[in-house]
Amino acid sequence: MKTALSIIFFFHFLPLTAQISISGHVTDNKNKALRGVSVALKNTYDGATTDSTGHYSFSTDEKGEQQLEATISGYYAISQKIVLGPTPVTLNLSMKEQITELKAVVISAGSFEASDKNKGAVLSDIDIVTTPSANGDVTSAFKSLPGTQQVGESEGLFVRGGTATESKIFMDGNLVNNFFYSSTPGIATRGRFNPFLFKGTVFSTGGYSALYGQALSSALILESKDLPEKTEADLGISVVGVGGGIQHLSKDKKSSWGVSVNYTNLWLAFNVIKQKQDFFQVPLAKQADANFRIKTKNGGFIKYYGYVSTNKTGFRSRDIDSAVLKDAFSINNINTYQNISWKDRIGNGWKVNTGISFSTNKDDIVNEMQDADNRKFTGTNPLLNYKNFNLLNKARYAQARVVFEKKLFGLNAIRFGTDYFYSNEKSTYTLYDGTKFTQQVNDHLLAAFAETDIYVTNNLAAKIGSRLEHSTIVDKWNIAPRISLAYKVGANSQASFAYGIFYQNPERKYLPGLAGLDYSRASHYIFQYSKQTKDYTLRTELFYKKYSNLYKTDSSIGGREIAANNNGYGDAKGIEFFWRDKKTIKNVDYWLSYSYLNTKRDFLNYPTAIQPSFAATHTAAFVFKRFFLPLKTQFNLSYNFATGRPYYRIAKNANDKYVITDAGKTINYNSMSFSVNWLPNIGKKDARTFTVWVLGVTNVLGQNIVYNYNYSYDGSRKEAVTPPSKRFVFIGCFLSFGIDRTQDAINNNL
């Protein structure tokens, strides 16, 4: 009887005490099994971890409505309501990957970035000053990257078949007018800015952000440094001048100020190294600058940088239209630049980035025909007399800019803002007989822009934006849509695509133009594959750029070249390759770049679509850096190559039409440069002064270089445009007080 009652009692309470089985599979949003996912009932100890196939299984005593939770690092946690009854539960789960900066794909088609560690520093400030062919010049260093041309007779960046004016340079978001020292005939001038001013660079060879405009080909975007690590001073003495400065950090390390002065005089260098031109005024430059940085309570920065710069030079060269006369060219320049910016968080996930810049530029140019005794010559030949002139250019530029940015969820973001540009340029041209012509160009350009970052997953992202502009010169609106896509195809590798439309006003030297001019336009299509780790960078790009509405000129209008219409057109296409390796060879950092460019354009006075004279079909660069710690010395080598560039003589025929009367190609461009940095204080404890000795030699082998050809007025003579000297030697000593720059000097990329 007792046994029977026990059996009845057991079976009666069995449903109340029996455990329920819960099982299933966990996958990601691509239906791939996830291993190591923790699956458990909320507020209980009942759960399990998925195996290699994504399967989980466990039992529980819980009943009724429960919450099943699944968690794993890198994915969003999920919670699913389930009802536990008498039967087993089978539940398959799908988890969405979290989008994080460390894992997310980077939108990079068309650009080289050097500020974000996820994107990798392509050219840092140390890279710039230790690239021998650059001679410490910001833009010259970028000529070792694919997409750029080896143009040495004119300053600026010539990118993917575009002119130098199609590339614009920005500092902390604001456009820098007159980034380079004023032009001199046949000699490229340097940039005015010290590479150590900048902590980050973005070099977009196409498809750049909608936050920037008025550049058909590329944008070089520079971001200034924040606070210094500590108070420091520096002094530099070299064969070309002397300079020094101080950066003072406040005690609370929330603000800093700095000043510097530089004096450059090439008298000694030109007396040792013979120049092709006869310099009666060797290049002389003076510059003083100041800056301050204030860190806000929200972690933002208020930054100011400003300078005043003066320079002058003058030289004689043989006049191509005469057998005995000389051209004597001289220029005096005064340039100022002021830039103040504020970048900060303003609450609720919003950021603001605003800035104001103002600059002035004055060029006083004198050109004079001189006889064998260097005396001014005037005669009966109008062609020669017109070479006696004075040109006075005065310009003022201003910009105001504001950008708002809002983080949405994950890495998704929106940003929008507006730009206002003002320019006033006045030119007074005085002929040999005292006749004066004055022209003035004013422009007010207003722009609005918006852009969004959309991260679908860590493997797929898009940047979509547009820019709207109105210029009083053109008196029309334009709208420029832009889009970039990126997809991760493997570990540290991705494929990207970029498309965009870009507009630009006529160059000032062709204005005032005829009524009815429109913006010139370029459409970019870029495909990129890249693979990047801490030690390696591989990039290859295919690009196509279509030009329309390029400016055609006519010298018969008013006796000078001005924009006559927008009937010009052209295209550029090619492939580029970049490889950088910091690991394979111990203590060696090297990179290799190659570009193939197929481009033609019909613009200015070109009679038809032809390869422009500034574009080479093949360009390549090799840069090698090796540090020998026992010798406290770094050796740097660079080699630049380009196939011959076309040259033309274009003149009007009897029917008043432009025709090509002579054409050819220059010899291939070859130049090897070398530099040595010696750091005697490395290894010395508590050294108060950090010293670097520098020896640099450009075009070490003295290889012949021909950039282009100049023609006489009647075409009977032509003359090669070559560098002022076969090679140039630089020797200098740089001292830093208050901070140890050992790792910087060794190159912190190693």
XYZ file of C-alpha atoms in Angstrom:
750
model
C 0.000 0.000 0.000
C 2.839 2.374 0.899
C 4.641 1.510 -2.336
C 1.563 2.282 -4.411
C 1.079 5.639 -2.696
C 4.742 6.539 -3.339
C 4.398 5.754 -7.040
C 1.201 7.845 -7.292
C 2.905 10.763 -5.427
C 5.983 10.620 -7.737
C 4.030 10.702 -10.969
C 1.717 13.435 -9.646
C 4.585 15.866 -8.910
C 6.863 14.843 -11.830
C 5.638 17.603 -14.189
C 6.432 20.205 -11.519
C 10.056 19.138 -11.060
C 11.147 17.979 -14.555
C 13.680 20.226 -16.408
C 13.018 21.811 -19.809
C 15.616 21.630 -22.599
C 16.519 24.845 -24.508
C 18.713 24.641 -27.605
C 19.431 26.274 -30.944
C 22.044 27.901 -33.175
C 23.540 31.417 -33.104
C 24.747 33.055 -36.324
C 25.767 36.530 -37.424
C 23.838 38.590 -39.938
C 25.714 36.817 -42.735
C 24.421 33.457 -41.461
C 27.857 32.382 -40.253
C 28.067 30.362 -37.033
C 29.276 32.275 -33.982
C 31.450 30.471 -31.460
C 31.717 31.503 -27.803
C 28.356 33.247 -27.512
C 26.979 33.208 -23.967
C 23.286 32.213 -24.043
C 21.389 32.289 -20.732
C 18.084 33.009 -19.081
C 18.064 36.461 -17.556
C 18.527 36.598 -13.742
C 19.353 32.864 -13.550
C 22.412 30.668 -13.608
C 20.985 28.562 -16.436
C 22.800 28.899 -19.743
C 25.507 27.645 -22.103
C 28.190 28.773 -24.565
C 27.993 28.051 -28.298
C 30.429 25.570 -29.820
C 32.343 25.862 -33.112
C 29.151 25.241 -35.093
C 27.241 27.922 -33.172
C 25.133 25.332 -31.313
C 24.052 25.763 -27.704
C 21.990 23.560 -25.378
C 21.072 23.632 -21.684
C 18.258 22.663 -19.310
C 16.340 24.706 -16.756
C 13.788 24.320 -13.984
C 12.275 27.722 -14.779
C 8.693 27.951 -16.034
C 6.493 30.441 -17.795
C 7.615 33.654 -19.529
C 11.380 34.243 -19.473
C 14.008 36.398 -21.246
C 16.736 34.549 -23.185
C 19.858 36.689 -23.600
C 22.833 36.224 -25.927
C 26.088 38.190 -25.556
C 29.554 38.190 -27.103
C 32.196 40.854 -27.495
C 31.974 42.710 -30.808
C 28.237 42.097 -31.316
C 25.127 43.771 -30.033
C 23.520 41.827 -27.155
C 20.044 40.451 -27.893
C 17.160 39.511 -25.600
C 14.360 37.219 -26.764
C 11.110 36.520 -24.851
C 10.278 32.806 -24.574
C 7.555 30.819 -22.782
C 8.699 27.675 -20.990
C 6.141 24.867 -20.828
C 6.183 21.090 -20.838
C 7.953 20.753 -24.187
C 11.585 21.498 -25.204
C 12.342 24.902 -26.764
C 14.352 25.327 -29.933
C 15.372 28.905 -30.751
C 17.843 30.087 -33.371
C 19.358 33.529 -32.876
C 20.995 36.034 -35.237
C 23.357 38.654 -33.825
C 24.394 41.949 -35.421
C 28.037 42.915 -35.329
C 28.922 46.095 -33.462
C 30.478 48.816 -35.588
C 33.663 50.054 -33.929
C 36.579 52.221 -35.035
C 39.030 49.351 -34.617
C 37.065 46.982 -36.839
C 35.209 49.257 -39.222
C 36.157 49.623 -42.846
C 37.782 52.967 -43.727
C 36.449 55.124 -46.560
C 39.680 56.001 -48.345
C 39.297 55.851 -52.132
C 41.279 58.676 -53.672
C 43.037 59.844 -50.492
C 46.175 59.291 -48.432
C 45.642 60.093 -44.756
C 48.226 60.633 -42.046
C 46.532 61.377 -38.760
C 44.205 58.523 -37.829
C 46.059 55.429 -36.601
C 43.351 53.206 -38.041
C 44.073 54.636 -41.464
C 47.837 54.715 -41.061
C 50.302 57.536 -41.416
C 51.363 57.728 -45.048
C 53.526 60.848 -44.789
C 54.128 62.340 -41.351
C 56.132 65.488 -40.623
C 59.212 63.310 -40.052
C 58.647 61.630 -43.422
C 58.580 65.019 -45.114
C 61.827 66.325 -43.653
C 63.690 63.026 -44.159
C 62.687 62.588 -47.820
C 65.813 63.874 -49.599
C 64.095 65.052 -52.782
C 61.689 67.218 -50.750
C 64.294 69.471 -49.100
C 61.894 69.895 -46.184
C 59.103 71.242 -48.414
C 55.594 69.918 -47.696
C 54.308 69.582 -51.253
C 57.630 68.360 -52.679
C 57.440 65.342 -50.372
C 54.032 64.428 -51.788
C 55.629 64.143 -55.238
C 56.922 60.780 -54.021
C 53.312 59.520 -53.878
C 51.366 58.196 -56.880
C 49.220 60.586 -58.889
C 51.653 63.520 -58.829
C 53.887 64.824 -61.610
C 57.575 65.779 -61.486
C 57.098 69.394 -62.591
C 60.080 71.507 -61.582
C 59.605 74.721 -63.558
C 56.448 75.746 -61.694
C 55.333 75.369 -58.082
C 52.272 73.427 -56.965
C 50.878 69.919 -57.142
C 50.035 68.622 -60.619
C 47.705 65.676 -59.990
C 46.236 63.142 -62.455
C 46.399 65.336 -65.537
C 45.324 68.524 -63.762
C 47.075 71.877 -63.569
C 48.583 73.155 -60.332
C 45.641 75.530 -59.824
C 43.318 72.494 -59.804
C 44.873 71.433 -56.479
C 43.962 73.405 -53.369
C 45.574 73.412 -49.912
C 43.640 73.850 -46.662
C 44.840 74.452 -43.108
C 42.450 73.583 -40.270
C 39.604 73.670 -42.777
C 40.420 77.075 -44.279
C 41.782 77.602 -47.786
C 45.377 78.853 -47.916
C 45.881 81.350 -50.730
C 49.499 81.894 -51.792
C 50.731 78.750 -50.043
C 53.897 79.044 -52.142
C 56.368 81.876 -52.490
C 55.575 84.023 -55.535
C 56.356 82.564 -58.946
C 59.542 83.245 -60.843
C 60.027 82.346 -64.543
C 61.131 78.738 -64.997
C 61.884 78.122 -61.287
C 59.512 76.352 -58.906
C 59.194 78.088 -55.554
C 58.822 76.442 -52.133
C 55.898 76.395 -49.763
C 55.893 78.942 -46.946
C 54.899 76.514 -44.163
C 57.070 74.436 -41.835
C 56.101 70.716 -41.935
C 56.332 70.513 -38.125
C 53.315 72.806 -37.848
C 51.065 69.911 -38.807
C 50.038 66.763 -36.968
C 47.965 65.297 -39.782
C 47.626 65.383 -43.546
C 44.977 64.175 -45.957
C 46.111 64.137 -49.585
C 43.093 63.469 -51.776
C 44.140 62.809 -55.345
C 40.445 62.689 -56.277
C 37.005 62.182 -54.822
C 37.586 64.381 -51.793
C 34.959 65.346 -49.189
C 32.020 67.673 -49.893
C 33.326 69.875 -47.070
C 35.832 71.313 -49.560
C 35.463 72.754 -53.039
C 36.863 74.868 -55.888
C 39.446 72.259 -56.889
C 39.025 70.099 -59.994
C 41.762 67.598 -59.205
C 42.849 67.291 -55.583
C 42.862 68.687 -52.058
C 45.729 68.693 -49.565
C 44.156 69.083 -46.110
C 46.525 69.963 -43.265
C 45.657 69.875 -39.559
C 47.818 71.897 -37.172
C 49.253 70.461 -33.972
C 47.617 70.804 -30.579
C 49.586 71.498 -27.386
C 53.334 70.758 -27.231
C 54.476 68.031 -24.839
C 56.438 70.571 -22.800
C 58.031 73.987 -23.151
C 60.739 73.875 -25.777
C 62.942 76.063 -27.930
C 64.748 75.404 -31.172
C 67.518 76.948 -33.248
C 68.606 76.157 -36.786
C 71.739 77.294 -38.593
C 72.463 76.290 -42.176
C 74.185 77.397 -45.350
C 70.958 79.094 -46.450
C 69.994 80.944 -43.272
C 69.165 80.936 -39.600
C 65.947 80.550 -37.627
C 64.604 79.796 -34.205
C 61.587 79.871 -31.964
C 59.948 78.914 -28.695
C 56.821 76.993 -27.709
C 55.712 77.663 -24.140
C 53.327 75.297 -22.364
C 51.364 76.650 -19.409
C 51.739 75.052 -15.972
C 48.235 73.572 -16.110
C 49.035 72.174 -19.581
C 45.836 73.626 -21.004
C 47.296 76.356 -23.200
C 50.437 77.309 -25.054
C 51.920 80.105 -27.114
C 54.792 80.259 -29.536
C 56.795 82.552 -31.782
C 59.508 81.989 -34.365
C 61.602 83.960 -36.828
C 63.466 82.804 -39.914
C 65.984 84.484 -42.173
C 66.956 82.908 -45.501
C 69.757 84.161 -47.745
C 71.109 82.039 -50.606
C 74.216 84.205 -51.177
C 76.671 81.617 -49.841
C 74.992 78.693 -51.597
C 74.850 80.498 -54.944
C 78.480 81.547 -54.685
C 79.563 77.943 -54.139
C 77.108 76.304 -56.549
C 76.994 78.052 -59.912
C 73.499 78.925 -61.116
C 72.301 79.048 -64.716
C 70.738 82.450 -64.132
C 72.763 85.540 -63.252
C 71.325 86.532 -59.873
C 71.802 90.245 -59.217
C 69.527 89.811 -56.166
C 69.966 86.419 -54.540
C 66.770 85.027 -53.002
C 66.247 86.674 -49.628
C 63.335 85.868 -47.314
C 62.302 86.969 -43.825
C 59.423 85.499 -41.856
C 57.991 85.858 -38.367
C 55.066 83.854 -37.032
C 53.087 83.402 -33.839
C 50.576 80.923 -32.488
C 48.522 80.059 -29.451
C 46.522 77.000 -28.443
C 43.816 76.842 -25.756
C 42.244 73.577 -24.637
C 38.591 73.987 -23.710
C 36.844 72.311 -20.786
C 35.103 69.931 -23.219
C 38.375 68.763 -24.756
C 38.238 71.008 -27.815
C 40.774 73.561 -29.010
C 40.957 77.198 -29.965
C 43.932 77.666 -32.274
C 45.581 80.684 -33.850
C 48.411 80.825 -36.340
C 49.644 83.862 -38.227
C 52.726 85.098 -40.021
C 54.198 87.949 -42.025
C 56.653 87.108 -44.789
C 58.774 89.154 -47.155
C 60.980 87.905 -49.963
C 62.745 89.250 -52.993
C 64.879 87.961 -55.819
C 66.195 89.112 -59.180
C 68.104 87.480 -62.007
C 69.160 87.935 -65.602
C 68.839 85.360 -68.355
C 69.495 85.441 -72.066
C 66.600 86.861 -74.070
C 65.313 84.247 -76.483
C 64.264 86.848 -79.086
C 67.689 88.489 -79.271
C 71.287 87.368 -79.687
C 72.803 90.001 -77.367
C 70.118 91.242 -74.979
C 69.120 89.931 -71.555
C 65.883 89.647 -69.612
C 66.227 91.046 -66.094
C 63.409 89.889 -63.819
C 62.916 90.949 -60.211
C 60.157 90.534 -57.642
C 59.440 91.923 -54.197
C 56.737 90.139 -52.212
C 54.965 90.805 -48.923
C 52.531 88.155 -47.703
C 50.506 87.832 -44.506
C 48.261 85.068 -43.231
C 46.041 84.779 -40.155
C 43.967 81.741 -39.190
C 41.914 81.206 -36.039
C 39.762 78.135 -35.481
C 37.581 76.616 -32.773
C 36.759 72.925 -32.569
C 34.679 71.659 -29.656
C 31.825 69.545 -28.292
C 28.655 71.565 -27.707
C 26.402 68.963 -26.070
C 23.968 66.195 -27.006
C 26.554 64.549 -29.227
C 27.104 67.670 -31.352
C 30.475 69.081 -32.389
C 31.316 72.419 -33.959
C 34.325 73.277 -36.126
C 34.533 76.896 -37.151
C 37.237 79.224 -38.361
C 38.128 82.569 -39.881
C 41.159 83.323 -42.032
C 42.511 86.484 -43.643
C 45.499 86.946 -45.917
C 47.103 89.606 -48.065
C 49.639 89.410 -50.861
C 51.601 92.068 -52.726
C 53.867 91.318 -55.699
C 55.932 94.110 -57.241
C 57.383 92.667 -60.460
C 59.794 94.459 -62.768
C 60.985 93.045 -66.086
C 63.642 94.912 -68.017
C 65.513 94.372 -71.268
C 69.229 94.957 -70.715
C 72.257 95.157 -72.951
C 75.612 93.458 -72.501
C 76.565 96.027 -69.841
C 73.374 95.351 -67.850
C 71.850 98.696 -68.778
C 68.167 99.146 -69.654
C 67.553 98.834 -73.386
C 64.812 100.405 -75.478
C 64.794 100.469 -79.245
C 62.520 100.496 -82.240
C 61.415 96.873 -82.018
C 57.995 96.824 -80.269
C 58.420 93.152 -79.376
C 61.492 93.911 -77.280
C 60.124 97.167 -75.874
C 57.048 95.430 -74.510
C 59.360 93.319 -72.355
C 60.062 96.442 -70.306
C 57.197 96.564 -67.839
C 56.161 96.788 -64.222
C 53.363 94.667 -62.758
C 51.946 95.456 -59.327
C 49.537 92.877 -57.897
C 47.671 93.450 -54.649
C 45.279 90.906 -53.184
C 43.163 90.368 -50.080
C 41.411 87.144 -49.158
C 39.071 86.205 -46.332
C 37.098 83.133 -45.361
C 34.541 82.296 -42.687
C 33.528 78.693 -42.118
C 31.367 76.662 -39.756
C 30.740 72.907 -39.662
C 28.379 71.068 -37.320
C 28.704 67.333 -36.723
C 26.382 64.940 -34.913
C 27.181 61.383 -33.951
C 24.157 59.189 -34.461
C 24.557 55.559 -33.430
C 27.767 53.581 -33.706
C 30.050 55.374 -36.143
C 27.208 56.863 -38.158
C 27.344 60.633 -38.336
C 26.065 63.671 -40.167
C 27.871 66.938 -40.744
C 26.831 70.105 -42.497
C 27.899 73.709 -42.711
C 28.675 76.716 -44.823
C 31.653 78.591 -46.296
C 32.006 82.208 -47.319
C 34.993 83.315 -49.397
C 35.928 86.887 -50.275
C 38.679 87.857 -52.680
C 39.846 91.184 -54.045
C 42.688 91.307 -56.553
C 43.976 94.405 -58.288
C 46.664 94.491 -60.987
C 48.367 97.558 -62.397
C 50.390 96.949 -65.565
C 52.791 99.727 -66.625
C 54.308 99.591 -70.118
C 57.739 100.843 -71.189
C 56.244 104.159 -72.310
C 54.419 104.768 -69.025
C 51.001 103.615 -70.214
C 49.050 101.961 -67.395
C 46.319 99.361 -67.402
C 44.456 98.565 -64.198
C 42.177 95.593 -63.667
C 40.358 94.539 -60.538
C 38.544 91.303 -59.769
C 36.207 90.851 -56.793
C 34.464 87.664 -55.862
C 32.032 86.585 -53.178
C 31.611 82.831 -53.081
C 29.009 81.260 -50.826
C 28.869 77.510 -50.272
C 26.688 75.131 -48.285
C 27.438 71.454 -47.803
C 26.160 68.336 -46.088
C 27.639 64.889 -45.651
C 26.808 61.678 -43.828
C 28.773 58.597 -42.795
C 26.698 55.432 -42.984
C 28.069 52.194 -41.496
C 25.859 49.279 -42.470
C 28.266 46.812 -40.848
C 31.932 46.798 -39.917
C 32.549 45.563 -43.463
C 30.378 47.994 -45.423
C 30.262 51.784 -45.176
C 29.353 54.791 -47.280
C 29.995 58.532 -47.261
C 27.348 60.501 -49.122
C 27.391 64.266 -49.501
C 26.797 67.253 -51.701
C 28.043 70.812 -52.054
C 26.177 73.888 -53.320
C 28.068 77.006 -54.458
C 27.421 80.458 -55.890
C 30.159 82.776 -57.155
C 29.561 86.389 -58.164
C 32.172 86.040 -60.926
C 30.202 83.318 -62.676
C 26.866 84.463 -61.205
C 25.491 80.929 -61.266
C 24.780 78.143 -58.804
C 26.345 74.702 -58.987
C 25.584 71.513 -57.080
C 28.206 68.819 -56.643
C 27.097 65.378 -55.378
C 29.756 63.012 -54.016
C 29.664 59.436 -52.781
C 32.221 56.949 -51.496
C 31.734 53.270 -50.679
C 34.053 50.865 -48.884
C 33.816 47.105 -48.368
C 36.174 44.958 -46.305
C 37.259 41.949 -48.369
C 39.637 40.333 -45.892
C 41.834 40.886 -42.883
C 43.206 44.458 -43.095
C 42.122 44.765 -46.728
C 39.251 46.491 -48.465
C 37.862 47.631 -51.793
C 36.562 51.169 -52.273
C 34.753 53.231 -54.869
C 34.363 57.005 -55.083
C 32.403 59.246 -57.422
C 32.033 62.988 -57.374
C 31.497 66.163 -59.356
C 33.818 69.118 -58.791
C 33.615 72.744 -59.964
C 36.085 75.597 -60.171
C 36.085 79.301 -61.081
C 38.291 80.705 -63.869
C 41.885 81.430 -62.881
C 42.429 85.054 -61.928
C 45.041 85.621 -64.632
C 42.370 85.019 -67.309
C 39.929 87.512 -65.791
C 37.968 89.648 -66.386
C 36.540 87.243 -68.917
C 33.663 87.491 -71.303
C 30.109 87.532 -69.976
C 28.382 84.182 -69.703
C 31.329 82.137 -68.426
C 30.448 79.052 -66.416
C 32.305 76.914 -63.883
C 34.776 74.392 -65.224
C 33.799 70.868 -64.183
C 35.366 67.465 -63.540
C 33.721 64.129 -62.750
C 35.803 61.558 -60.861
C 35.444 57.773 -60.819
C 37.868 55.898 -58.552
C 38.265 52.196 -57.718
C 40.727 51.234 -55.008
C 42.079 48.128 -53.332
C 44.182 48.528 -50.200
C 45.716 46.349 -47.533
C 47.254 47.924 -44.487
C 48.851 46.803 -41.257
C 51.123 48.533 -38.783
C 54.144 47.589 -40.879
C 52.850 47.406 -44.457
C 50.730 49.509 -46.787
C 49.571 48.371 -50.215
C 47.311 50.509 -52.389
C 46.304 50.364 -56.004
C 43.784 52.593 -57.746
C 42.063 52.793 -61.097
C 40.690 56.212 -61.945
C 38.853 58.050 -64.675
C 38.347 61.807 -64.708
C 36.201 63.592 -67.279
C 36.603 67.341 -67.829
C 33.997 69.657 -69.302
C 33.567 73.430 -69.562
C 37.330 74.017 -69.488
C 38.358 77.568 -70.303
C 39.525 78.460 -73.784
C 41.545 81.670 -74.201
C 42.169 84.121 -77.013
C 45.208 86.408 -76.923
C 43.677 88.713 -79.545
C 41.119 90.020 -77.042
C 42.499 93.126 -75.387
C 46.063 92.080 -76.201
C 46.224 89.510 -73.392
C 45.128 85.987 -72.592
C 41.651 85.992 -71.073
C 38.934 83.387 -70.709
C 36.911 83.490 -73.926
C 34.515 80.552 -73.529
C 33.879 77.227 -71.812
C 34.294 75.031 -74.875
C 37.273 73.102 -73.499
C 37.125 69.444 -72.515
C 39.346 66.486 -71.718
C 39.838 63.332 -69.700
C 42.422 61.511 -67.618
C 42.595 57.819 -66.804
C 45.156 55.486 -65.392
C 46.332 53.175 -62.644
C 48.447 53.848 -59.559
C 50.404 51.651 -57.166
C 51.881 52.336 -53.714
C 53.822 49.977 -51.439
C 55.384 50.849 -48.088
C 57.324 48.386 -45.923
C 58.638 49.115 -42.430
C 59.457 45.586 -41.260
C 61.080 43.282 -43.827
C 64.519 44.875 -43.427
C 65.484 45.731 -39.864
C 65.594 49.478 -39.143
C 64.595 50.195 -42.749
C 61.552 52.082 -43.971
C 61.001 52.299 -47.715
C 58.199 52.969 -50.157
C 57.663 52.609 -53.860
C 55.071 54.374 -55.999
C 54.149 54.145 -59.661
C 51.584 55.960 -61.833
C 50.360 55.387 -65.366
C 48.500 58.382 -66.816
C 46.671 58.649 -70.128
C 45.320 62.168 -70.485
C 44.325 64.645 -73.171
C 42.664 68.013 -72.944
C 41.594 70.894 -75.142
C 41.866 74.094 -73.124
C 43.497 77.552 -73.177
C 44.880 78.047 -76.711
C 45.209 74.337 -77.578
C 43.990 73.750 -81.145
C 42.659 70.289 -80.261
C 42.698 67.716 -77.460
C 46.355 66.827 -76.791
C 48.453 65.545 -73.908
C 49.237 68.650 -71.811
C 52.856 69.689 -71.505
C 52.883 69.178 -67.713
C 51.827 65.504 -67.851
C 54.093 62.449 -68.185
C 52.711 59.016 -69.045
C 54.779 57.090 -66.489
C 56.080 58.352 -63.136
C 57.708 56.458 -60.291
C 59.439 57.167 -56.991
C 61.516 55.113 -54.563
C 62.349 56.298 -51.034
C 64.689 54.375 -48.712
C 65.542 55.216 -45.066
C 67.969 53.315 -42.849
C 68.957 54.185 -39.276
C 72.270 52.919 -37.857
C 71.951 53.245 -34.096
C 75.655 52.529 -33.307
C 76.605 55.384 -35.665
C 73.743 57.602 -34.428
C 73.080 58.264 -38.085
C 70.174 57.957 -40.509
C 70.781 57.597 -44.252
C 68.013 58.580 -46.669
C 67.811 57.985 -50.408
C 65.162 58.902 -52.954
C 64.939 58.328 -56.688
C 62.348 59.983 -58.903
C 61.606 58.997 -62.488
C 59.225 60.185 -65.201
C 59.024 59.579 -68.913
C 59.454 62.559 -71.202
C 56.759 65.217 -71.249
C 55.378 66.657 -74.493
C 56.189 70.213 -75.542
C 54.520 72.359 -78.200
C 54.785 75.650 -79.982
C 51.238 76.891 -80.500
C 50.726 79.976 -82.638
C 48.125 81.527 -84.917
C 48.244 80.854 -88.626
C 47.217 83.108 -91.524
C 43.565 82.304 -90.864
C 43.853 83.530 -87.231
C 43.524 79.977 -85.932
C 45.748 78.337 -83.337
C 47.914 75.536 -84.750
C 50.862 73.458 -83.523
C 53.969 74.541 -85.412
C 56.463 72.371 -83.525
C 56.201 69.492 -81.052
C 58.304 66.879 -79.335
C 59.056 65.175 -76.028
C 61.650 65.969 -73.419
C 64.193 63.415 -72.225
C 63.145 61.146 -69.353
C 63.310 62.683 -65.898
C 65.807 60.994 -63.551
C 66.957 62.383 -60.224
C 68.542 60.701 -57.213
C 68.836 62.615 -53.939
C 70.632 61.716 -50.729
C 70.692 62.979 -47.153
C 72.386 62.061 -43.872
C 71.149 62.943 -40.388
C 73.631 62.641 -37.510
C 72.251 62.710 -33.936
C 75.243 62.991 -31.560
C 73.131 63.204 -28.366
C 71.460 59.814 -28.734
C 72.286 57.685 -25.707
C 73.325 60.597 -23.522
C 71.306 60.718 -20.321
C 69.677 64.003 -19.324
C 70.985 65.803 -22.388
C 69.697 69.382 -22.235
C 70.120 69.949 -25.947
C 69.029 67.657 -28.743
C 71.098 68.186 -31.896
C 70.702 67.033 -35.492
C 73.301 67.650 -38.180
C 72.010 67.389 -41.735
C 73.751 66.956 -45.065
C 71.563 66.796 -48.166
C 72.394 66.592 -51.852
C 69.748 66.727 -54.575
C 70.377 65.104 -57.968
C 73.561 63.503 -56.652
C 74.549 62.043 -60.016
C 74.115 65.343 -61.845
C 71.700 63.820 -64.349
C 70.427 66.057 -67.131
C 66.894 67.319 -66.509
C 64.726 69.094 -69.072
C 61.285 70.206 -67.957
C 60.038 71.902 -71.111
C 61.037 74.207 -73.975
C 60.568 77.934 -74.530
C 60.194 79.329 -78.046
C 61.128 82.640 -79.554
C 58.277 84.835 -80.770
C 58.736 83.755 -84.409
C 59.459 80.117 -83.531
C 62.937 80.147 -85.047
C 64.626 79.254 -81.738
C 63.792 77.084 -78.777
C 65.521 76.749 -75.458
C 65.339 73.990 -72.847
C 63.858 74.841 -69.450
C 66.210 73.240 -66.920
C 66.907 73.527 -63.166
C 69.013 76.522 -62.069
C 71.852 74.140 -61.154
C 72.691 70.477 -61.699
C 72.632 69.735 -57.982
C 72.174 71.505 -54.682
C 73.968 70.842 -51.385
C 72.458 71.641 -47.991
C 74.339 71.613 -44.689
C 72.683 72.572 -41.439
C 72.541 72.103 -37.688
C 69.279 72.055 -35.736
C 69.075 72.244 -31.955
C 66.083 71.643 -29.684
C 66.090 72.741 -26.047
C 63.780 71.301 -23.412
C 62.584 68.141 -25.165
C 64.232 64.939 -26.352
C 63.350 64.383 -30.013
C 65.321 61.150 -30.374
C 62.401 58.984 -31.407
C 61.146 61.603 -33.852
C 64.548 61.909 -35.441
C 65.022 58.159 -35.725
C 61.588 58.207 -37.365
C 58.859 56.934 -35.084
C 57.328 54.996 -37.972
C 60.032 52.336 -37.705
